Amino acid sequence: MSAVPPTPTKSPAVVLLSGGLDSATLLAVAKSEAFECHALTFDYGQRHRDELEAAEAVARQIGTASHTVFSLNLRNFGGSALTDDIDVPKDRDPQAMSHGIPITYVPARNLIFLSIASGYAETLGARDLFIGVNAIDYSGYPDCRPQFIRSFEQTARLATKAGVEGRGMKIHAPLIELSKAQIIQLGTRLGVDYTLTHSCYDPTPEGLACGRCDSCQLRAAGFRDARIADPTRYAPAAAAAIRLR
Amino acid sequence: MSAVPPTPTKSPAVVLLSGGLDSATLLAVAKSEAFECHALTFDYGQRHRDELEAAEAVARQIGTASHTVFSLNLRNFGGSALTDDIDVPKDRDPQAMSHGIPITYVPARNLIFLSIASGYAETLGARDLFIGVNAIDYSGYPDCRPQFIRSFEQTARLATKAGVEGRGMKIHAPLIELSKAQIIQLGTRLGVDYTLTHSCYDPTPEGLACGRCDSCQLRAAGFRDARIADPTRYAPAAAAAIRLR
């Protein structure tokens, strides 16, 4: 009899997948660490609906054990340019982006997303949860900071059956200390197809990126700094503006 | 000119209102502390839908500044007798209820509810959040313990704009150390009409309480211990069983 080595069982992990550049890279990282990836996308009433289609395309390209779209209508509450009829800021100075909390902040968004992901992880029997927060380029969002992630991990341990039974919950935030350029380099190495991802807060009806919101500006600068060709499909006016920078 | 004293401005507070006995008492407590109460009820796919109607009736009786029903489908995940097609346990020994985590536990439910409530509080400019958890009668649920509430308060402070700006978020859990009988006595003093509340995990199609699930048993024992007549409308078979206890 030939000895067939047993197939190593992969551990399940929940991966938060928005459809943006960061979360696509995150999914590729989780997969490269040999987790069985269960992608979780939130349809929270965001104005940039193209994100949801991007999430599906990314999940297909990278490959997941499952992909769940969870609906919760944060428009019920409002208070953010991403869910409300408030104008998305354009052409902001990159210096200004790193100070204060932008109007695109959705109150307690990552707290809400991680909480639902923890419940989902518990039903899957997963102890690992991946989130693509990034503290460097987005220091304006309080719920992207390392101290928030560590505190959440502790709270989730106290809130769940897994925690009571001593198994805990590990929150992986592998992008938290990386610059946008480093994230793009990492994802490119892992084979992420960034043409599928969506970052713009205010795309045209045809799904072209505005090139002028904070998210577009950070993304474009990331590709420039990484010395990797930017595959983003920009609106014609935006493309000219980006070349001028 | 006669000096008219200025009307004191009430602080807004978010009050989690399920429609059960505890949360009705909670709302009455928040109101007695002179908060402007914004009730928040979750439609999370619970099998006992009568809860939602009860929440509306309770909000009307006690009086709120607003009442929002927030939908999120935790049936997406399953894993609990309250959201899934799993039988609700009946006729359990009261001793057994205080050990282990019951199948009616909904993974991370209070973590999810408090997170969404924190986002809502932030959009309202509220710094106070009321939750009717109770650590004594329900020691089996990890997310009803005081250490979870304190940890969440810290996490919410780190997650939100209010926290970054030094205003923080206070989680009030005034029922946490009370017995069911003490809660009933408190609510009765504050004028709560318990006939409007709903506690049963598995009511009849007509909305009558089964009298046999953990929640019914705890409620019935609470009225007995408080020496207050139990106004619950029980299914005929249950009423006989309760008289025998």
Short mmCIF file of C-alpha atoms in Angstrom, two decimals:
data_model
loop_
_atom_site.label_atom_id
_atom_site.label_comp_id
_atom_site.label_asym_id
_atom_site.label_seq_id
_atom_site.Cartn_x
_atom_site.Cartn_y
_atom_site.Cartn_z
CA MET A 1 0.00 0.00 0.00
CA SER A 2 1.31 3.40 -0.87
CA ALA A 3 1.14 5.94 1.90
CA VAL A 4 -0.90 8.92 0.75
CA PRO A 5 -0.19 11.87 3.00
CA PRO A 6 -3.42 13.24 4.45
CA THR A 7 -4.66 16.46 2.86
CA PRO A 8 -4.03 19.18 5.41
CA THR A 9 -7.36 20.61 6.55
CA LYS A 10 -7.55 24.33 5.93
CA SER A 11 -8.87 26.52 8.70
CA PRO A 12 -11.91 28.58 7.76
CA ALA A 13 -11.55 32.36 7.91
CA VAL A 14 -13.97 35.22 7.27
CA VAL A 15 -12.54 37.85 4.92
CA LEU A 16 -14.19 41.27 4.64
CA LEU A 17 -14.31 42.07 0.94
CA SER A 18 -15.52 45.49 -0.20
CA GLY A 19 -14.38 45.21 -3.80
CA GLY A 20 -11.73 47.88 -3.38
CA LEU A 21 -8.00 47.63 -3.91
CA ASP A 22 -7.18 46.98 -0.24
CA SER A 23 -9.69 44.20 0.33
CA ALA A 24 -8.72 42.42 -2.93
CA THR A 25 -5.14 42.39 -1.69
CA LEU A 26 -6.38 41.20 1.70
CA LEU A 27 -8.20 38.23 0.18
CA ALA A 28 -5.07 37.27 -1.76
CA VAL A 29 -3.02 37.46 1.47
CA ALA A 30 -5.53 35.30 3.41
CA LYS A 31 -5.49 32.76 0.59
CA SER A 32 -1.68 32.73 0.44
CA GLU A 33 -1.71 31.90 4.18
CA ALA A 34 -3.70 28.75 3.33
CA PHE A 35 -7.00 29.74 4.91
CA GLU A 36 -10.30 28.48 3.53
CA CYS A 37 -11.68 31.93 2.69
CA HIS A 38 -15.32 32.88 3.27
CA ALA A 39 -15.70 36.34 1.77
CA LEU A 40 -18.24 38.68 3.34
CA THR A 41 -19.41 41.83 1.52
CA PHE A 42 -21.75 44.44 2.96
CA ASP A 43 -24.44 46.09 0.93
CA TYR A 44 -24.92 49.00 3.33
CA GLY A 45 -26.61 51.44 0.98
CA GLN A 46 -23.31 52.87 -0.30
CA ARG A 47 -23.68 55.32 -3.17
CA HIS A 48 -20.90 53.69 -5.16
CA ARG A 49 -22.80 50.49 -6.01
CA ASP A 50 -20.11 49.40 -8.48
CA GLU A 51 -18.22 48.19 -5.42
CA LEU A 52 -20.62 45.27 -5.04
CA GLU A 53 -20.04 44.01 -8.58
CA ALA A 54 -16.32 44.49 -8.10
CA ALA A 55 -16.45 42.35 -4.95
CA GLU A 56 -18.05 39.51 -6.89
CA ALA A 57 -15.51 39.73 -9.70
CA VAL A 58 -12.60 39.80 -7.23
CA ALA A 59 -13.97 36.82 -5.26
CA ARG A 60 -14.23 34.85 -8.53
CA GLN A 61 -10.73 35.82 -9.72
CA ILE A 62 -8.95 35.01 -6.46
CA GLY A 63 -11.19 32.11 -5.51
CA THR A 64 -13.16 31.66 -2.27
CA ALA A 65 -14.89 28.82 -0.46
CA SER A 66 -17.99 31.04 -0.31
CA HIS A 67 -19.06 34.65 -0.85
CA THR A 68 -21.94 36.19 1.11
CA VAL A 69 -23.46 39.62 0.50
CA PHE A 70 -25.03 40.89 3.71
CA SER A 71 -27.57 43.72 3.45
CA LEU A 72 -27.94 46.34 6.13
CA ASN A 73 -29.22 49.75 5.38
CA LEU A 74 -26.99 52.31 7.07
CA ARG A 75 -28.89 54.94 5.09
CA ASN A 76 -31.45 54.56 7.90
CA PHE A 77 -29.10 56.74 9.92
CA GLY A 78 -27.32 58.91 7.35
CA GLY A 79 -24.58 61.28 8.44
CA SER A 80 -21.97 60.32 5.81
CA ALA A 81 -21.20 61.41 2.25
CA LEU A 82 -20.97 57.71 1.36
CA THR A 83 -24.55 56.86 2.33
CA ASP A 84 -26.27 60.24 2.29
CA ASP A 85 -26.98 62.97 -0.21
CA ILE A 86 -23.92 64.93 0.84
CA ASP A 87 -21.31 65.86 -1.78
CA VAL A 88 -18.16 63.74 -1.86
CA PRO A 89 -15.18 66.13 -1.47
CA LYS A 90 -13.02 66.50 -4.58
CA ASP A 91 -9.49 67.68 -5.37
CA ARG A 92 -8.48 67.89 -1.73
CA ASP A 93 -4.89 68.56 -0.91
CA PRO A 94 -3.20 65.25 0.05
CA GLN A 95 -1.97 66.94 3.24
CA ALA A 96 -5.53 67.81 4.24
CA MET A 97 -6.60 64.17 3.83
CA SER A 98 -4.39 63.06 6.68
CA HIS A 99 -5.94 65.49 9.18
CA GLY A 100 -9.34 65.22 10.81
CA ILE A 101 -12.20 62.87 10.10
CA PRO A 102 -13.52 63.19 6.53
CA ILE A 103 -17.22 63.50 5.69
CA THR A 104 -16.94 60.13 3.93
CA TYR A 105 -16.58 58.54 7.38
CA VAL A 106 -19.56 56.22 7.98
CA PRO A 107 -20.30 56.23 11.72
CA ALA A 108 -18.95 53.08 13.39
CA ARG A 109 -18.74 51.23 10.05
CA ASN A 110 -15.83 48.93 10.83
CA LEU A 111 -17.21 48.27 14.31
CA ILE A 112 -20.50 47.18 12.72
CA PHE A 113 -18.82 45.13 9.97
CA LEU A 114 -16.47 43.34 12.39
CA SER A 115 -19.34 42.59 14.76
CA ILE A 116 -21.45 40.94 12.08
CA ALA A 117 -18.36 39.14 10.77
CA SER A 118 -17.74 37.80 14.30
CA GLY A 119 -21.25 36.36 14.44
CA TYR A 120 -20.74 34.82 11.01
CA ALA A 121 -17.34 33.41 12.02
CA GLU A 122 -18.95 31.83 15.06
CA THR A 123 -21.56 30.01 12.97
CA LEU A 124 -18.81 28.79 10.59
CA GLY A 125 -16.61 27.65 13.46
CA ALA A 126 -13.95 30.08 12.23
CA ARG A 127 -11.51 31.70 14.64
CA ASP A 128 -9.87 33.99 12.10
CA LEU A 129 -11.19 37.19 10.63
CA PHE A 130 -9.43 39.36 8.02
CA ILE A 131 -10.01 43.08 7.59
CA GLY A 132 -8.19 45.36 5.14
CA VAL A 133 -7.90 48.47 7.30
CA ASN A 134 -4.96 50.68 6.67
CA ALA A 135 -3.77 53.17 9.26
CA ILE A 136 -1.27 55.08 7.16
CA ASP A 137 -3.10 56.43 4.15
CA TYR A 138 -6.37 56.73 6.07
CA SER A 139 -5.40 58.03 9.48
CA GLY A 140 -8.58 60.15 9.46
CA TYR A 141 -10.88 57.18 10.13
CA PRO A 142 -10.88 56.29 13.84
CA ASP A 143 -11.93 52.71 13.17
CA CYS A 144 -8.85 52.00 11.02
CA ARG A 145 -6.39 52.41 13.89
CA PRO A 146 -4.47 49.49 15.41
CA GLN A 147 -5.73 50.29 18.93
CA PHE A 148 -9.32 49.91 17.69
CA ILE A 149 -8.55 46.52 16.15
CA ARG A 150 -6.89 45.22 19.33
CA SER A 151 -9.73 46.47 21.49
CA PHE A 152 -12.31 44.89 19.19
CA GLU A 153 -10.51 41.55 19.38
CA GLN A 154 -10.80 41.64 23.16
CA THR A 155 -14.48 42.63 23.06
CA ALA A 156 -15.30 39.89 20.52
CA ARG A 157 -13.64 37.36 22.77
CA LEU A 158 -15.93 38.42 25.62
CA ALA A 159 -19.04 38.50 23.39
CA THR A 160 -18.89 35.07 21.83
CA LYS A 161 -19.24 31.43 22.70
CA ALA A 162 -15.82 30.80 21.13
CA GLY A 163 -14.34 33.32 23.56
CA VAL A 164 -16.03 31.82 26.60
CA GLU A 165 -14.81 28.39 25.56
CA GLY A 166 -11.26 29.72 25.35
CA ARG A 167 -10.90 29.67 21.58
CA GLY A 168 -11.02 33.42 21.06
CA MET A 169 -11.12 35.25 17.78
CA LYS A 170 -8.10 36.57 15.95
CA ILE A 171 -8.48 39.73 13.89
CA HIS A 172 -5.90 39.84 11.09
CA ALA A 173 -5.18 43.29 9.68
CA PRO A 174 -2.13 42.55 7.51
CA LEU A 175 -2.31 45.84 5.58
CA ILE A 176 -2.53 48.09 8.61
CA GLU A 177 1.06 49.33 8.51
CA LEU A 178 1.52 49.30 4.71
CA SER A 179 1.47 52.29 2.39
CA LYS A 180 -0.86 52.21 -0.62
CA ALA A 181 2.18 51.56 -2.84
CA GLN A 182 3.29 48.63 -0.69
CA ILE A 183 -0.23 47.18 -0.77
CA ILE A 184 -0.24 47.37 -4.59
CA GLN A 185 3.20 45.75 -4.79
CA LEU A 186 2.12 42.96 -2.43
CA GLY A 187 -1.10 42.28 -4.36
CA THR A 188 0.68 42.36 -7.70
CA ARG A 189 3.11 39.71 -6.42
CA LEU A 190 0.14 37.59 -5.30
CA GLY A 191 -1.55 37.90 -8.71
CA VAL A 192 -4.40 40.29 -7.91
CA ASP A 193 -6.04 41.71 -11.04
CA TYR A 194 -6.59 45.34 -9.99
CA THR A 195 -8.64 46.10 -13.09
CA LEU A 196 -11.47 44.28 -11.29
CA THR A 197 -11.33 46.44 -8.16
CA HIS A 198 -13.27 49.61 -7.51
CA SER A 199 -12.12 52.48 -5.28
CA CYS A 200 -13.90 55.66 -6.46
CA TYR A 201 -16.41 57.26 -4.07
CA ASP A 202 -18.25 59.00 -6.92
CA PRO A 203 -18.01 57.08 -10.20
CA THR A 204 -19.74 58.15 -13.45
CA PRO A 205 -22.94 56.31 -14.43
CA GLU A 206 -20.74 54.15 -16.71
CA GLY A 207 -18.62 53.13 -13.70
CA LEU A 208 -15.57 55.24 -14.60
CA ALA A 209 -13.52 56.59 -11.68
CA CYS A 210 -13.78 60.34 -10.99
CA GLY A 211 -10.04 60.63 -10.31
CA ARG A 212 -10.70 63.48 -7.88
CA CYS A 213 -12.14 62.09 -4.64
CA ASP A 214 -9.79 61.18 -1.78
CA SER A 215 -9.97 57.50 -2.64
CA CYS A 216 -9.09 58.02 -6.33
CA GLN A 217 -6.23 60.33 -5.42
CA LEU A 218 -4.74 57.88 -2.91
CA ARG A 219 -5.10 55.00 -5.37
CA ALA A 220 -3.49 56.90 -8.26
CA ALA A 221 -0.62 58.04 -6.04
CA GLY A 222 -0.17 54.44 -4.87
CA PHE A 223 0.31 53.11 -8.40
CA ARG A 224 2.65 56.02 -9.19
CA ASP A 225 4.77 55.39 -6.06
CA ALA A 226 4.78 51.62 -6.67
CA ARG A 227 5.95 52.26 -10.25
CA ILE A 228 3.19 49.99 -11.51
CA ALA A 229 0.94 51.05 -14.40
CA ASP A 230 -2.42 52.26 -13.08
CA PRO A 231 -5.12 50.06 -14.71
CA THR A 232 -8.02 52.18 -13.40
CA ARG A 233 -10.58 53.28 -15.99
CA TYR A 234 -10.93 57.02 -15.35
CA ALA A 235 -13.51 59.47 -16.67
CA PRO A 236 -11.88 61.42 -19.58
CA ALA A 237 -11.61 64.74 -17.65
CA ALA A 238 -10.08 62.95 -14.67
CA ALA A 239 -7.46 61.17 -16.76
CA ALA A 240 -6.09 64.53 -17.90
CA ALA A 241 -6.02 65.88 -14.34
CA ILE A 242 -4.15 62.80 -13.08
CA ARG A 243 -1.47 63.12 -15.78
CA LEU A 244 -0.86 66.70 -14.67
CA ARG A 245 -0.13 65.74 -11.03
CA MET B 1 -41.18 90.74 33.43
CA SER B 2 -41.57 87.40 35.12
CA ALA B 3 -38.52 85.17 34.99
CA VAL B 4 -39.40 81.97 33.21
CA PRO B 5 -36.80 79.33 34.04
CA PRO B 6 -35.26 77.92 30.85
CA THR B 7 -36.54 74.48 29.89
CA PRO B 8 -33.71 72.07 30.58
CA THR B 9 -32.54 70.51 27.31
CA LYS B 10 -32.78 66.75 27.46
CA SER B 11 -29.80 64.72 26.27
CA PRO B 12 -30.59 62.28 23.47
CA ALA B 13 -30.04 58.59 24.21
CA VAL B 14 -30.43 55.46 22.10
CA VAL B 15 -32.47 52.77 23.88
CA LEU B 16 -32.44 49.20 22.58
CA LEU B 17 -36.03 48.02 22.67
CA SER B 18 -36.82 44.40 21.83
CA GLY B 19 -40.41 44.43 23.03
CA GLY B 20 -39.63 42.09 25.93
CA LEU B 21 -40.13 42.66 29.63
CA ASP B 22 -36.54 43.76 30.28
CA SER B 23 -36.31 46.33 27.50
CA ALA B 24 -39.71 47.83 28.36
CA THR B 25 -38.42 48.37 31.90
CA LEU B 26 -35.18 49.77 30.44
CA LEU B 27 -37.05 52.36 28.40
CA ALA B 28 -39.00 53.43 31.47
CA VAL B 29 -35.72 53.79 33.42
CA ALA B 30 -34.09 55.87 30.64
CA LYS B 31 -37.15 58.09 30.52
CA SER B 32 -37.21 58.49 34.31
CA GLU B 33 -33.60 59.69 34.09
CA ALA B 34 -34.81 62.53 31.82
CA PHE B 35 -33.21 61.35 28.58
CA GLU B 36 -34.77 62.13 25.21
CA CYS B 37 -35.28 58.48 24.22
CA HIS B 38 -34.69 57.24 20.68
CA ALA B 39 -35.83 53.62 20.68
CA LEU B 40 -34.08 51.21 18.34
CA THR B 41 -35.60 47.80 17.54
CA PHE B 42 -33.94 45.12 15.42
CA ASP B 43 -35.85 43.02 12.98
CA TYR B 44 -33.18 40.32 12.70
CA GLY B 45 -35.30 37.50 11.37
CA GLN B 46 -36.34 36.29 14.82
CA ARG B 47 -38.94 33.55 14.79
CA HIS B 48 -41.01 35.25 17.47
CA ARG B 49 -42.24 38.12 15.28
CA ASP B 50 -44.76 39.22 17.92
CA GLU B 51 -41.79 40.92 19.59
CA LEU B 52 -41.78 43.62 16.90
CA GLU B 53 -45.43 44.54 17.48
CA ALA B 54 -44.80 44.50 21.20
CA ALA B 55 -41.90 46.93 20.76
CA GLU B 56 -44.16 49.38 18.95
CA ALA B 57 -46.86 49.13 21.58
CA VAL B 58 -44.34 49.60 24.40
CA ALA B 59 -42.74 52.63 22.68
CA ARG B 60 -46.18 54.20 22.35
CA GLN B 61 -47.18 53.49 25.95
CA ILE B 62 -44.00 54.81 27.56
CA GLY B 63 -43.40 57.55 24.98
CA THR B 64 -40.27 58.11 22.88
CA ALA B 65 -38.80 60.93 20.80
CA SER B 66 -38.50 58.42 17.93
CA HIS B 67 -38.67 54.69 17.26
CA THR B 68 -36.64 53.07 14.48
CA VAL B 69 -36.91 49.46 13.33
CA PHE B 70 -33.63 48.36 11.78
CA SER B 71 -33.66 45.28 9.55
CA LEU B 72 -30.75 42.92 9.35
CA ASN B 73 -31.17 39.33 8.46
CA LEU B 74 -29.16 37.20 10.87
CA ARG B 75 -30.91 34.20 9.27
CA ASN B 76 -28.21 34.59 6.63
CA PHE B 77 -25.93 32.88 9.10
CA GLY B 78 -28.20 30.65 11.18
CA GLY B 79 -26.83 28.71 14.09
CA SER B 80 -29.47 29.63 16.67
CA ALA B 81 -32.88 28.30 17.68
CA LEU B 82 -34.14 31.90 17.57
CA THR B 83 -33.36 32.45 13.89
CA ASP B 84 -33.07 28.94 12.51
CA ASP B 85 -35.28 25.91 12.15
CA ILE B 86 -33.96 24.41 15.37
CA ASP B 87 -36.41 23.49 18.14
CA VAL B 88 -36.64 25.91 21.05
CA PRO B 89 -35.95 23.90 24.25
CA LYS B 90 -38.95 23.44 26.53
CA ASP B 91 -39.53 22.53 30.18
CA ARG B 92 -35.86 22.80 31.10
CA ASP B 93 -34.92 22.57 34.73
CA PRO B 94 -34.27 26.12 36.03
CA GLN B 95 -30.92 24.88 37.35
CA ALA B 96 -29.89 23.77 33.86
CA MET B 97 -30.69 27.22 32.43
CA SER B 98 -27.95 28.85 34.44
CA HIS B 99 -25.24 26.54 33.07
CA GLY B 100 -23.72 26.61 29.61
CA ILE B 101 -24.73 28.57 26.55
CA PRO B 102 -28.26 27.76 25.36
CA ILE B 103 -29.14 26.99 21.74
CA THR B 104 -31.23 30.18 21.75
CA TYR B 105 -27.96 32.14 21.83
CA VAL B 106 -27.69 34.18 18.61
CA PRO B 107 -23.98 34.49 17.76
CA ALA B 108 -22.62 37.91 18.73
CA ARG B 109 -26.12 39.40 18.86
CA ASN B 110 -25.52 42.06 21.51
CA LEU B 111 -22.17 42.93 19.95
CA ILE B 112 -23.93 43.52 16.62
CA PHE B 113 -26.83 45.44 18.18
CA LEU B 114 -24.56 47.68 20.26
CA SER B 115 -22.34 48.39 17.25
CA ILE B 116 -25.23 49.52 15.08
CA ALA B 117 -26.64 51.49 18.02
CA SER B 118 -23.25 53.24 18.39
CA GLY B 119 -23.33 54.32 14.75
CA TYR B 120 -26.89 55.54 15.22
CA ALA B 121 -25.95 57.39 18.42
CA GLU B 122 -23.13 59.10 16.56
CA THR B 123 -25.46 60.42 13.85
CA LEU B 124 -27.88 61.66 16.55
CA GLY B 125 -25.11 63.31 18.52
CA ALA B 126 -26.02 61.04 21.45
CA ARG B 127 -23.42 59.91 23.96
CA ASP B 128 -25.67 57.59 25.92
CA LEU B 129 -26.83 54.15 24.97
CA PHE B 130 -29.15 51.92 27.02
CA ILE B 131 -29.22 48.11 26.82
CA GLY B 132 -31.38 45.79 28.91
CA VAL B 133 -28.91 42.97 29.45
CA ASN B 134 -29.23 41.03 32.61
CA ALA B 135 -26.37 38.95 33.95
CA ILE B 136 -28.19 37.12 36.70
CA ASP B 137 -31.09 35.28 35.12
CA TYR B 138 -29.21 34.86 31.82
CA SER B 139 -25.69 34.00 32.82
CA GLY B 140 -25.56 31.59 29.87
CA TYR B 141 -25.23 34.35 27.27
CA PRO B 142 -21.63 35.61 27.06
CA ASP B 143 -22.71 38.99 25.67
CA CYS B 144 -24.84 39.77 28.73
CA ARG B 145 -21.88 39.90 31.14
CA PRO B 146 -20.65 43.15 32.72
CA GLN B 147 -17.11 42.56 31.42
CA PHE B 148 -18.44 42.46 27.85
CA ILE B 149 -20.33 45.74 28.33
CA ARG B 150 -17.25 47.52 29.76
CA SER B 151 -15.03 46.19 26.97
CA PHE B 152 -17.52 47.26 24.33
CA GLU B 153 -17.66 50.77 25.79
CA GLN B 154 -13.90 51.04 25.38
CA THR B 155 -13.99 49.66 21.82
CA ALA B 156 -16.80 52.03 20.81
CA ARG B 157 -14.78 54.94 22.15
CA LEU B 158 -11.90 53.94 19.86
CA ALA B 159 -14.16 53.31 16.86
CA THR B 160 -16.05 56.56 16.71
CA LYS B 161 -15.58 60.22 15.97
CA ALA B 162 -17.13 61.04 19.37
CA GLY B 163 -14.43 58.94 21.02
CA VAL B 164 -11.60 60.56 19.06
CA GLU B 165 -12.95 63.96 19.98
CA GLY B 166 -12.95 62.97 23.65
CA ARG B 167 -16.70 62.70 24.12
CA GLY B 168 -16.82 58.92 24.40
CA MET B 169 -19.91 56.77 24.61
CA LYS B 170 -21.55 55.60 27.80
CA ILE B 171 -23.28 52.22 27.80
CA HIS B 172 -25.97 52.09 30.47
CA ALA B 173 -27.01 48.61 31.57
CA PRO B 174 -29.17 49.44 34.59
CA LEU B 175 -30.77 45.97 34.81
CA ILE B 176 -27.53 44.02 34.72
CA GLU B 177 -27.43 43.13 38.42
CA LEU B 178 -31.18 42.84 39.00
CA SER B 179 -33.18 39.63 39.32
CA LYS B 180 -36.23 39.20 37.10
CA ALA B 181 -38.44 39.90 40.13
CA GLN B 182 -36.58 43.15 40.87
CA ILE B 183 -36.91 44.23 37.22
CA ILE B 184 -40.67 43.64 37.36
CA GLN B 185 -40.96 45.57 40.63
CA LEU B 186 -38.94 48.47 39.20
CA GLY B 187 -40.98 48.62 35.98
CA THR B 188 -44.26 48.38 37.88
CA ARG B 189 -43.21 51.39 40.01
CA LEU B 190 -42.39 53.29 36.79
CA GLY B 191 -45.77 52.47 35.26
CA VAL B 192 -44.79 49.88 32.63
CA ASP B 193 -47.78 47.99 31.24
CA TYR B 194 -46.38 44.46 31.02
CA THR B 195 -49.44 43.18 29.17
CA LEU B 196 -47.91 44.86 26.10
CA THR B 197 -44.56 43.07 26.36
CA HIS B 198 -43.63 39.80 24.72
CA SER B 199 -41.08 37.31 26.07
CA CYS B 200 -41.96 33.87 24.65
CA TYR B 201 -39.47 32.28 22.24
CA ASP B 202 -42.15 30.10 20.67
CA PRO B 203 -45.62 31.67 20.81
CA THR B 204 -48.76 30.11 19.31
CA PRO B 205 -49.99 31.48 15.96
CA GLU B 206 -52.42 33.62 18.00
CA GLY B 207 -49.52 35.16 19.93
CA LEU B 208 -50.12 33.30 23.20
CA ALA B 209 -47.04 32.45 25.27
CA CYS B 210 -45.98 28.79 25.37
CA GLY B 211 -45.18 28.97 29.09
CA ARG B 212 -42.49 26.31 28.66
CA CYS B 213 -39.44 27.88 26.98
CA ASP B 214 -36.65 29.30 29.15
CA SER B 215 -37.88 32.85 28.61
CA CYS B 216 -41.47 32.05 29.66
CA GLN B 217 -40.27 30.14 32.70
CA LEU B 218 -38.01 32.98 33.85
CA ARG B 219 -40.76 35.53 33.30
CA ALA B 220 -43.39 33.51 35.17
CA ALA B 221 -41.00 32.91 38.08
CA GLY B 222 -40.20 36.64 38.12
CA PHE B 223 -43.85 37.63 38.59
CA ARG B 224 -44.27 34.92 41.24
CA ASP B 225 -41.19 36.06 43.17
CA ALA B 226 -42.18 39.74 42.81
CA ARG B 227 -45.66 38.86 44.18
CA ILE B 228 -47.20 40.71 41.25
CA ALA B 229 -50.01 39.12 39.21
CA ASP B 230 -48.64 37.72 35.93
CA PRO B 231 -50.56 39.46 33.10
CA THR B 232 -49.09 37.20 30.37
CA ARG B 233 -51.60 35.57 28.03
CA TYR B 234 -50.59 31.91 28.02
CA ALA B 235 -51.68 29.10 25.73
CA PRO B 236 -54.34 27.02 27.62
CA ALA B 237 -52.08 23.99 28.15
CA ALA B 238 -49.26 26.21 29.42
CA ALA B 239 -51.48 28.01 31.91
CA ALA B 240 -52.24 24.71 33.62
CA ALA B 241 -48.56 23.75 33.70
CA ILE B 242 -47.61 27.11 35.24
CA ARG B 243 -50.23 26.78 37.98
CA LEU B 244 -48.68 23.43 38.94
CA ARG B 245 -45.17 24.83 39.45
#
